[in-house]
């Protein structure tokens, strides 16, 4: 019997766990190399920031995506987990996933990856040398047939170039190391950033600070986790039907955001346009703004000893601290630029396979931004890569893959004006699902029946759909879909409800909210430019 081919998996976070399970499904031998002593990556929390750590979830972080969108495709959360899980719930979920599929025995903890390089016979075999160190500082080099890089892109903190920043005499901190707001009690704090992290930090610090100021750059839109009827924002907006009409997502965002707070009048978004604006999912930021605990300021142009000057001439004085929620620089220091798929402009097929390599034996999992549920897209990458490595799935011709890379590169430049790899989550994972063979054909949908076929296109895009068809399907997928539709977004009270409080009312609410949004999709006029 031929020995199993070995796959190195770098990191035991969300992506790494999915890669281990996918290797087992495809008959590969996974060897997961985790630098710390716990699984979970971003969602693991030792209580203090550790050397070599990327981004970490701060103490009271709550997921921005509901649990039935923020999960593995064949492993729902327990029913008693709230619709929007906090950090401890997510970490417990990842541990349960690890235990359910017996993944822990494949993980080598406290193993730091120092270098990944082509083996001596790479040109012939496509194999890789992986150099690691352990607690004893001994250096180990092993040969692997395949490599999954699952350490993510949130590695090195990114700071904007600001005139005079080096002269600031207060404290500065990046969201990467932020734990809680206690150190900012009674201080005047400036938060710099335009995304979810900036909103979370501003709200957290505002509960204890004397005053929080927030600069939102080109503008942001603040939308809630829940919309009308208590429906999660992701349920309402992550629908395949919305992809069929490219001109109305911006209308939905703008209407939802401005229904709570006038974004132009408050300075949050002076253009009221989504084209160059960020999206902040936050239920409390608008309240802190109207209470005056958070005040919006313009574009920052200069920093002094304890002051900050903005483009409109406003000067803030007596600042004690600056908090940066300004993203990350690409990490992966153990990889060559060639293995990363390039430097600034990248050549990765579906953001996964670097076309700068001779052999498709290395996959980059979760090494890009997707603006929505992380688990669903990284699990899809891992499943697809494992099946390609096993030889059961063939990649297209190189010319076809290069054309696809060119399409995505043109998209990011058109949208961001530079090579910023943040791509639409549902589009990219459905494209990978088609490659893997888990996207349904018309005949699959006909056999599934009208209700399920309708929900596939017009309902929330749950990850469970990827286990209905194709390789490694799961018999519980359909039940999980209907459970998510009827129960998943409703928090469980600690009491016994009468039967009159029925499932029907929640299903009707979801249907009505979906119908209202569908109307916006059909009749709105604002152009949301996705892929042409």
Coordinates of C-alpha atoms in Angstrom, one line a residue:
X1 CA 0.0 0.0 0.0
X2 CA 1.4 3.4 -1.0
X3 CA 2.1 5.7 2.0
X4 CA -0.1 8.7 2.4
X5 CA 1.1 12.0 1.1
X6 CA 2.0 14.5 3.9
X7 CA 0.7 18.0 4.1
X8 CA 2.1 20.7 6.3
X9 CA -0.5 23.0 7.7
X10 CA 0.8 26.3 9.2
X11 CA -1.4 27.4 12.0
X12 CA -4.3 25.9 14.0
X13 CA -6.8 28.7 13.8
X14 CA -10.1 28.7 11.9
X15 CA -8.3 28.0 8.6
X16 CA -5.9 25.4 9.9
X17 CA -8.6 23.3 11.6
X18 CA -10.5 23.2 8.3
X19 CA -7.4 22.2 6.5
X20 CA -6.7 19.3 8.9
X21 CA -10.2 18.0 8.4
X22 CA -10.1 18.5 4.6
X23 CA -6.9 16.5 4.4
X24 CA -8.4 13.6 6.3
X25 CA -11.4 13.7 4.0
X26 CA -9.1 13.4 1.0
X27 CA -6.8 10.7 2.3
X28 CA -3.8 13.0 3.0
X29 CA -1.7 12.9 6.2
X30 CA -2.0 16.4 7.9
X31 CA 0.8 17.8 10.1
X32 CA -0.3 21.0 11.7
X33 CA 2.4 23.3 13.1
X34 CA 1.0 25.8 15.7
X35 CA 3.4 28.3 17.3
X36 CA 1.4 28.6 20.6
X37 CA -0.1 26.1 23.0
X38 CA -3.8 26.5 22.0
X39 CA -6.0 26.3 18.9
X40 CA -8.1 29.2 17.6
X41 CA -5.6 31.7 16.3
X42 CA -7.4 35.1 16.5
X43 CA -10.1 33.7 18.8
X44 CA -7.6 32.2 21.3
X45 CA -6.9 34.4 24.2
X46 CA -4.1 33.8 26.7
X47 CA -4.8 37.1 28.6
X48 CA -1.7 38.8 27.3
X49 CA -0.2 39.6 23.9
X50 CA 2.5 37.1 23.0
X51 CA 5.6 37.6 20.8
X52 CA 4.9 36.5 17.2
X53 CA 1.1 36.8 17.6
X54 CA -1.0 38.4 14.9
X55 CA -4.3 40.0 15.6
X56 CA -6.2 38.8 18.7
X57 CA -9.8 39.1 19.8
X58 CA -10.1 41.6 22.7
X59 CA -12.0 40.7 25.8
X60 CA -15.5 41.7 25.0
X61 CA -15.4 41.2 21.2
X62 CA -18.7 40.0 19.6
X63 CA -18.8 38.4 16.2
X64 CA -20.2 40.7 13.5
X65 CA -21.7 37.7 11.6
X66 CA -24.5 35.5 13.1
X67 CA -23.6 32.0 14.1
X68 CA -25.2 30.2 11.2
X69 CA -23.2 32.3 8.8
X70 CA -20.1 32.1 10.9
X71 CA -19.6 28.4 11.1
X72 CA -18.2 25.3 9.3
X73 CA -20.5 23.8 6.7
X74 CA -21.1 20.6 8.6
X75 CA -20.9 21.7 12.2
X76 CA -23.5 24.1 13.5
X77 CA -23.2 25.8 16.9
X78 CA -25.2 24.3 19.7
X79 CA -28.8 25.7 20.0
X80 CA -28.1 27.5 23.3
X81 CA -25.3 29.6 21.8
X82 CA -26.7 33.2 21.2
X83 CA -27.2 34.3 17.6
X84 CA -24.1 36.6 17.7
X85 CA -21.4 34.7 19.7
X86 CA -18.8 36.4 21.8
X87 CA -15.2 35.5 21.9
X88 CA -15.5 32.7 24.5
X89 CA -18.4 31.1 22.6
X90 CA -16.4 31.1 19.4
X91 CA -13.3 29.6 21.1
X92 CA -15.4 26.9 22.7
X93 CA -17.0 26.2 19.3
X94 CA -13.6 25.7 17.7
X95 CA -12.6 23.4 20.5
X96 CA -15.8 21.4 20.0
X97 CA -15.1 21.1 16.2
X98 CA -11.6 20.0 17.0
X99 CA -12.8 17.3 19.4
X100 CA -15.8 16.2 17.2
X101 CA -13.5 15.3 14.3
X102 CA -10.5 14.3 16.4
X103 CA -8.2 16.9 14.9
X104 CA -6.0 17.7 17.9
X105 CA -3.7 14.7 17.6
X106 CA -2.5 16.1 14.3
X107 CA -1.4 19.4 15.8
X108 CA 2.2 20.1 17.0
X109 CA 1.9 22.9 19.5
X110 CA 4.7 25.3 20.4
X111 CA 6.2 24.8 16.9
X112 CA 7.3 27.9 15.1
X113 CA 7.7 27.9 11.4
X114 CA 10.8 29.7 10.3
X115 CA 11.1 29.0 6.6
X116 CA 9.2 27.3 3.8
X117 CA 11.3 26.7 0.7
X118 CA 11.3 24.5 -2.4
X119 CA 12.9 21.1 -1.8
X120 CA 16.0 20.1 -3.7
X121 CA 13.9 18.1 -6.1
X122 CA 11.0 20.6 -6.3
X123 CA 11.2 20.9 -10.0
X124 CA 10.4 17.2 -10.4
X125 CA 8.3 16.5 -7.3
X126 CA 6.8 19.9 -6.2
X127 CA 7.8 19.1 -2.6
X128 CA 8.6 21.6 0.1
X129 CA 11.1 21.9 3.0
X130 CA 9.7 23.3 6.2
X131 CA 12.0 24.5 8.8
X132 CA 10.7 24.8 12.4
X133 CA 11.9 25.4 15.9
X134 CA 10.3 24.1 19.2
X135 CA 10.6 25.0 22.9
X136 CA 14.1 23.7 23.0
X137 CA 15.1 26.0 20.2
X138 CA 16.3 23.0 18.2
X139 CA 15.9 23.4 14.4
X140 CA 14.0 20.8 12.5
X141 CA 13.6 20.4 8.7
X142 CA 11.0 18.1 7.2
X143 CA 9.9 17.4 3.7
X144 CA 6.2 17.7 2.7
X145 CA 4.3 16.9 -0.4
X146 CA 2.0 19.8 0.1
X147 CA 1.7 23.0 2.2
X148 CA -1.4 24.8 3.5
X149 CA -0.5 28.3 4.7
X150 CA -3.2 29.1 7.3
X151 CA -1.6 31.8 9.4
X152 CA -3.7 34.5 7.9
X153 CA -2.9 38.0 6.8
X154 CA -3.4 39.8 10.1
X155 CA 0.2 39.7 11.1
X156 CA 2.1 43.0 11.3
X157 CA 0.3 46.1 12.4
X158 CA 0.0 48.8 9.7
X159 CA 0.3 52.5 10.7
X160 CA -0.5 55.3 8.3
X161 CA 2.1 57.9 7.5
X162 CA 1.1 60.9 9.6
X163 CA 3.2 64.1 9.7
X164 CA 4.6 64.6 13.3
X165 CA 3.5 61.2 14.7
X166 CA 6.9 60.6 16.1
X167 CA 6.6 63.8 18.2
X168 CA 3.4 62.7 20.0
X169 CA 4.0 62.4 23.7
X170 CA 0.9 60.5 24.6
X171 CA 0.5 56.7 24.3
X172 CA -0.2 55.0 21.0
X173 CA -1.5 51.5 20.4
X174 CA -2.7 49.4 17.5
X175 CA -5.8 47.3 17.6
X176 CA -3.6 44.2 17.3
X177 CA -2.6 44.4 21.0
X178 CA -5.8 46.0 22.4
X179 CA -7.2 44.0 25.3
X180 CA -9.8 46.3 27.0
X181 CA -10.4 50.0 27.6
X182 CA -9.2 50.2 31.2
X183 CA -5.9 51.9 30.4
X184 CA -7.9 54.8 28.8
X185 CA -10.0 55.7 31.8
X186 CA -10.4 59.5 32.1
X187 CA -8.3 60.1 29.0
X188 CA -8.9 62.0 25.8
X189 CA -8.5 59.4 23.0
X190 CA -8.3 59.7 19.2
X191 CA -9.3 56.5 17.3
X192 CA -8.1 56.3 13.7
X193 CA -9.8 53.8 11.4
X194 CA -12.8 53.2 9.2
X195 CA -13.8 49.6 9.7
X196 CA -15.4 47.3 12.3
X197 CA -12.3 47.3 14.6
X198 CA -12.4 51.1 14.7
X199 CA -16.0 51.1 15.7
X200 CA -15.5 48.4 18.3
X201 CA -12.6 50.2 19.9
X202 CA -14.3 53.6 19.9
X203 CA -17.3 52.2 21.7
X204 CA -15.3 50.1 24.2
X205 CA -13.1 53.0 25.1
X206 CA -15.9 55.5 25.3
X207 CA -17.4 53.8 28.3
X208 CA -14.4 54.8 30.4
X209 CA -12.6 57.7 28.6
X210 CA -13.1 61.4 29.2
X211 CA -13.7 61.9 25.5
X212 CA -13.2 59.8 22.3
X213 CA -12.7 61.3 18.9
X214 CA -13.0 59.2 15.8
X215 CA -11.6 60.0 12.4
X216 CA -13.3 58.1 9.6
X217 CA -11.1 59.1 6.6
X218 CA -13.1 59.1 3.4
X219 CA -16.2 58.0 5.2
X220 CA -18.0 55.0 6.7
X221 CA -21.5 53.7 6.9
X222 CA -22.6 52.3 10.3
X223 CA -25.2 49.5 10.1
X224 CA -26.6 47.4 12.9
X225 CA -26.3 43.6 13.4
X226 CA -30.1 43.4 13.3
X227 CA -32.5 45.0 10.9
X228 CA -36.3 45.1 10.8
X229 CA -38.0 42.1 12.5
X230 CA -34.8 41.2 14.4
X231 CA -33.3 39.7 11.2
X232 CA -29.5 39.6 11.1
X233 CA -27.9 42.0 8.6
X234 CA -26.0 39.1 7.0
X235 CA -29.2 37.2 6.6
X236 CA -30.7 40.2 4.7
X237 CA -27.7 41.0 2.6
X238 CA -25.7 37.8 2.0
X239 CA -28.1 36.4 -0.6
X240 CA -27.3 35.1 -4.1
X241 CA -30.3 37.0 -5.5
X242 CA -28.5 40.3 -4.7
X243 CA -25.6 39.3 -6.9
X244 CA -27.9 39.0 -9.9
X245 CA -28.7 42.7 -9.7
X246 CA -25.6 44.8 -9.2
X247 CA -27.2 48.2 -8.7
X248 CA -28.8 48.2 -5.3
X249 CA -26.6 47.0 -2.5
X250 CA -25.5 50.6 -1.9
X251 CA -29.1 51.7 -1.6
X252 CA -29.7 49.1 1.1
X253 CA -26.6 50.1 3.0
X254 CA -27.3 53.8 2.7
X255 CA -30.9 53.6 3.7
X256 CA -30.2 51.3 6.6
X257 CA -27.4 53.5 7.9
X258 CA -29.2 56.8 7.5
X259 CA -32.4 55.5 9.1
X260 CA -30.5 55.5 12.4
X261 CA -28.3 58.5 12.0
X262 CA -27.9 61.2 9.3
X263 CA -24.4 60.3 8.1
X264 CA -23.8 63.5 6.1
X265 CA -24.9 65.9 8.9
X266 CA -22.8 64.1 11.5
X267 CA -19.7 64.0 9.3
X268 CA -19.6 60.2 9.2
X269 CA -19.9 60.1 5.5
X270 CA -19.8 63.5 3.7
X271 CA -20.4 62.0 0.2
X272 CA -23.1 59.6 1.3
X273 CA -21.6 57.2 -1.3
X274 CA -20.4 53.6 -0.8
X275 CA -17.8 53.8 -3.6
X276 CA -14.9 54.8 -1.3
X277 CA -16.5 54.2 2.0
X278 CA -16.0 51.4 4.6
X279 CA -18.8 49.5 6.3
X280 CA -19.0 49.4 10.1
X281 CA -21.3 46.8 11.7
X282 CA -22.0 48.1 15.2
X283 CA -25.1 48.5 17.3
X284 CA -23.7 51.1 19.8
X285 CA -21.5 53.5 17.9
X286 CA -24.4 55.7 16.7
X287 CA -25.7 55.9 20.3
X288 CA -22.3 56.9 21.6
X289 CA -22.1 59.6 18.8
X290 CA -25.5 61.1 19.7
X291 CA -24.6 61.0 23.4
X292 CA -21.4 62.9 22.6
X293 CA -19.1 60.2 24.1
X294 CA -17.7 59.7 20.6
X295 CA -17.2 62.8 18.3
X296 CA -16.5 62.5 14.6
X297 CA -13.5 64.5 13.3
X298 CA -12.2 64.9 9.7
X299 CA -9.1 63.7 7.9
X300 CA -6.0 63.8 10.1
X301 CA -3.0 65.6 8.6
X302 CA -0.6 66.3 11.5
X303 CA 0.1 65.3 15.1
X304 CA 2.0 67.3 17.7
X305 CA 3.0 66.8 21.4
X306 CA -0.5 66.3 22.6
X307 CA -2.5 67.6 19.7
X308 CA -3.9 66.6 16.3
X309 CA -4.8 68.8 13.3
X310 CA -7.3 67.9 10.6
X311 CA -7.8 68.9 7.0
X312 CA -10.6 71.3 7.8
X313 CA -8.4 73.3 10.2
X314 CA -9.8 71.8 13.4
X315 CA -7.1 71.2 16.1
X316 CA -7.7 68.9 19.0
X317 CA -5.6 69.7 22.1
X318 CA -4.7 67.8 25.3
X319 CA -4.9 64.4 23.6
X320 CA -3.6 61.6 25.9
X321 CA -3.7 58.6 23.5
X322 CA -4.1 57.6 19.9
X323 CA -5.6 54.2 19.0
X324 CA -4.9 52.8 15.5
X325 CA -7.4 50.5 13.9
X326 CA -5.7 50.8 10.5
X327 CA -5.3 47.2 9.4
X328 CA -2.3 45.0 8.8
X329 CA 0.7 44.5 6.5
X330 CA 1.0 41.2 4.8
X331 CA 2.9 38.8 7.0
X332 CA 4.1 35.3 5.9
X333 CA 7.8 36.1 6.5
X334 CA 8.6 32.5 6.2
X335 CA 7.6 32.5 2.5
X336 CA 9.4 33.9 -0.4
X337 CA 7.6 36.5 -2.6
X338 CA 7.4 33.9 -5.3
X339 CA 5.5 31.5 -3.0
X340 CA 3.2 34.4 -1.9
X341 CA 2.2 34.9 -5.5
X342 CA 4.0 38.2 -5.8
X343 CA 4.4 41.4 -3.7
X344 CA 2.2 44.3 -4.4
X345 CA 0.4 42.9 -7.4
X346 CA -0.4 39.2 -6.8
X347 CA -1.0 36.3 -9.0
X348 CA -3.2 33.8 -7.0
X349 CA -5.9 31.8 -8.6
X350 CA -9.1 32.4 -6.6
X351 CA -6.8 33.9 -4.0
X352 CA -5.6 30.4 -3.2
X353 CA -3.0 29.0 -5.6
X354 CA 0.1 31.2 -6.4
X355 CA 0.6 31.0 -10.2
X356 CA 4.2 32.2 -9.7
X357 CA 5.0 28.6 -8.8
X358 CA 5.8 25.7 -11.1
X359 CA 3.7 23.2 -9.2
X360 CA 0.3 23.7 -7.5
X361 CA 1.4 22.1 -4.3
X362 CA 1.1 25.1 -2.0
X363 CA -2.2 26.9 -1.0
X364 CA -2.7 30.2 0.8
X365 CA -5.8 29.9 3.0
X366 CA -7.4 32.9 4.4
X367 CA -4.7 35.3 3.2
X368 CA -7.0 37.9 1.9
X369 CA -9.9 40.1 3.1
X370 CA -13.4 39.1 2.1
X371 CA -15.6 41.5 4.1
X372 CA -17.9 38.9 5.5
X373 CA -17.9 35.4 7.1
X374 CA -14.4 34.2 7.4
X375 CA -15.1 30.6 8.2
X376 CA -17.1 29.8 5.2
X377 CA -14.6 31.1 2.7
X378 CA -11.5 29.7 4.3
X379 CA -13.1 26.3 4.8
X380 CA -14.0 26.3 1.1
X381 CA -10.4 27.1 0.2
X382 CA -9.2 24.3 2.4
X383 CA -11.6 21.7 1.0
X384 CA -10.8 22.7 -2.6
X385 CA -7.0 22.7 -2.1
X386 CA -7.1 19.3 -0.3
X387 CA -9.0 17.8 -3.2
X388 CA -6.7 19.3 -5.7
X389 CA -3.7 18.0 -3.8
X390 CA -5.3 14.5 -3.7
X391 CA -5.6 14.5 -7.4
X392 CA -9.4 14.2 -7.4
X393 CA -9.9 17.8 -8.6
X394 CA -8.1 19.2 -11.6
X395 CA -7.3 22.9 -11.9
X396 CA -8.1 24.6 -15.2
X397 CA -5.4 25.3 -17.9
X398 CA -2.9 28.0 -16.9
X399 CA -4.2 30.4 -19.4
X400 CA -7.7 30.2 -17.9
X401 CA -6.3 30.7 -14.4
X402 CA -4.3 33.7 -15.5
X403 CA -7.4 35.3 -17.1
X404 CA -9.2 34.8 -13.8
X405 CA -6.3 36.4 -11.9
X406 CA -6.4 39.3 -14.3
X407 CA -10.1 39.8 -13.7
X408 CA -9.7 40.0 -10.0
X409 CA -6.7 42.3 -10.2
X410 CA -8.7 44.7 -12.4
X411 CA -11.5 44.5 -9.9
X412 CA -9.5 45.5 -6.9
X413 CA -7.7 48.3 -8.7
X414 CA -11.1 49.6 -10.0
X415 CA -12.6 49.5 -6.5
X416 CA -9.7 50.6 -4.3
X417 CA -7.4 52.4 -6.7
X418 CA -4.6 49.9 -5.7
X419 CA -3.9 46.3 -5.2
X420 CA -5.9 45.8 -2.0
X421 CA -7.1 42.2 -1.9
X422 CA -10.5 42.5 -0.4
X423 CA -13.0 40.6 -2.6
X424 CA -16.7 39.9 -2.3
X425 CA -17.1 36.9 0.0
X426 CA -20.0 35.1 -1.6
X427 CA -18.8 35.5 -5.1
X428 CA -15.4 34.1 -4.5
X429 CA -16.6 31.1 -2.4
X430 CA -19.3 30.2 -4.9
X431 CA -16.6 30.3 -7.7
X432 CA -14.5 27.9 -5.6
X433 CA -17.5 25.7 -4.8
X434 CA -18.1 25.3 -8.6
X435 CA -14.4 24.2 -9.0
X436 CA -14.8 21.7 -6.1
X437 CA -18.1 20.4 -7.4
X438 CA -20.3 21.4 -4.5
X439 CA -22.3 24.1 -6.3
X440 CA -25.7 22.9 -7.5
X441 CA -26.7 22.4 -11.1
X442 CA -30.2 23.3 -12.2
X443 CA -31.0 19.6 -12.0
X444 CA -29.7 19.4 -8.4
X445 CA -32.1 22.3 -7.5
X446 CA -35.1 20.7 -9.2
X447 CA -34.4 17.5 -7.3
X448 CA -34.1 19.4 -4.1
X449 CA -37.6 20.8 -4.4
X450 CA -39.0 24.3 -4.8
X451 CA -38.6 25.4 -1.2
X452 CA -34.9 24.6 -0.9
X453 CA -34.2 25.8 -4.4
X454 CA -35.9 29.1 -3.6
X455 CA -34.0 29.5 -0.4
X456 CA -30.7 28.8 -2.2
X457 CA -31.1 31.8 -4.4
X458 CA -33.3 34.2 -2.4
X459 CA -32.5 33.2 1.2
X460 CA -29.4 33.7 3.3
X461 CA -26.3 32.0 1.9
X462 CA -25.6 29.6 4.7
X463 CA -22.4 27.6 4.5
X464 CA -24.5 24.4 4.9
X465 CA -25.5 24.6 1.2
X466 CA -22.0 23.4 0.4
X467 CA -22.7 20.1 2.0
X468 CA -25.9 19.3 0.1
X469 CA -24.2 18.2 -3.1
X470 CA -20.9 16.9 -4.3
X471 CA -18.0 15.3 -2.4
X472 CA -18.3 14.9 1.3
X473 CA -21.9 15.9 1.6
X474 CA -23.6 15.9 5.0
X475 CA -27.0 14.4 5.7
X476 CA -27.7 17.1 8.3
X477 CA -27.2 20.0 5.9
X478 CA -30.9 20.5 5.0
X479 CA -32.0 20.3 8.6
X480 CA -29.4 22.9 9.6
X481 CA -30.6 25.3 6.9
X482 CA -34.2 25.2 8.1
X483 CA -33.2 25.4 11.7
X484 CA -31.1 28.5 10.9
X485 CA -34.1 30.1 9.1
X486 CA -36.6 29.3 11.8
X487 CA -34.6 29.4 15.0
X488 CA -31.0 30.4 14.5
X489 CA -31.3 34.1 14.8
X490 CA -33.6 34.1 17.8
X491 CA -31.9 34.3 21.3
X492 CA -33.2 31.7 23.7
X493 CA -34.9 33.1 26.8
X494 CA -34.3 31.5 30.2
X495 CA -38.0 30.6 30.5
X496 CA -40.7 28.3 29.0
X497 CA -42.7 30.0 26.2
X498 CA -46.2 29.1 25.4
X499 CA -46.8 27.4 22.1
X500 CA -48.6 30.5 20.8
X501 CA -45.1 32.1 20.5
X502 CA -44.6 30.0 17.4
X503 CA -41.9 29.3 14.9
X504 CA -44.4 30.6 12.2
X505 CA -44.1 34.2 13.4
X506 CA -40.3 34.2 13.1
X507 CA -40.4 32.6 9.7
X508 CA -43.0 35.2 8.6
X509 CA -40.7 38.0 9.9
X510 CA -37.8 36.6 8.0
X511 CA -39.8 36.2 4.8
X512 CA -41.2 39.8 5.1
X513 CA -37.8 41.3 5.6
X514 CA -36.5 39.4 2.7
X515 CA -39.4 40.6 0.5
X516 CA -38.7 44.2 1.5
X517 CA -35.1 43.9 0.6
X518 CA -35.9 42.1 -2.6
X519 CA -38.1 45.1 -3.5
X520 CA -35.1 47.4 -2.9
X521 CA -33.1 45.2 -5.1
X522 CA -35.6 45.2 -7.9
X523 CA -36.5 48.9 -7.9
X524 CA -33.5 50.8 -6.5
X525 CA -31.4 53.0 -8.8
X526 CA -28.0 53.4 -7.3
X527 CA -25.2 51.5 -9.1
X528 CA -23.3 49.1 -6.9
X529 CA -20.3 48.2 -9.0
X530 CA -19.1 44.6 -8.5
X531 CA -17.5 42.6 -11.2
X532 CA -18.5 43.7 -14.7

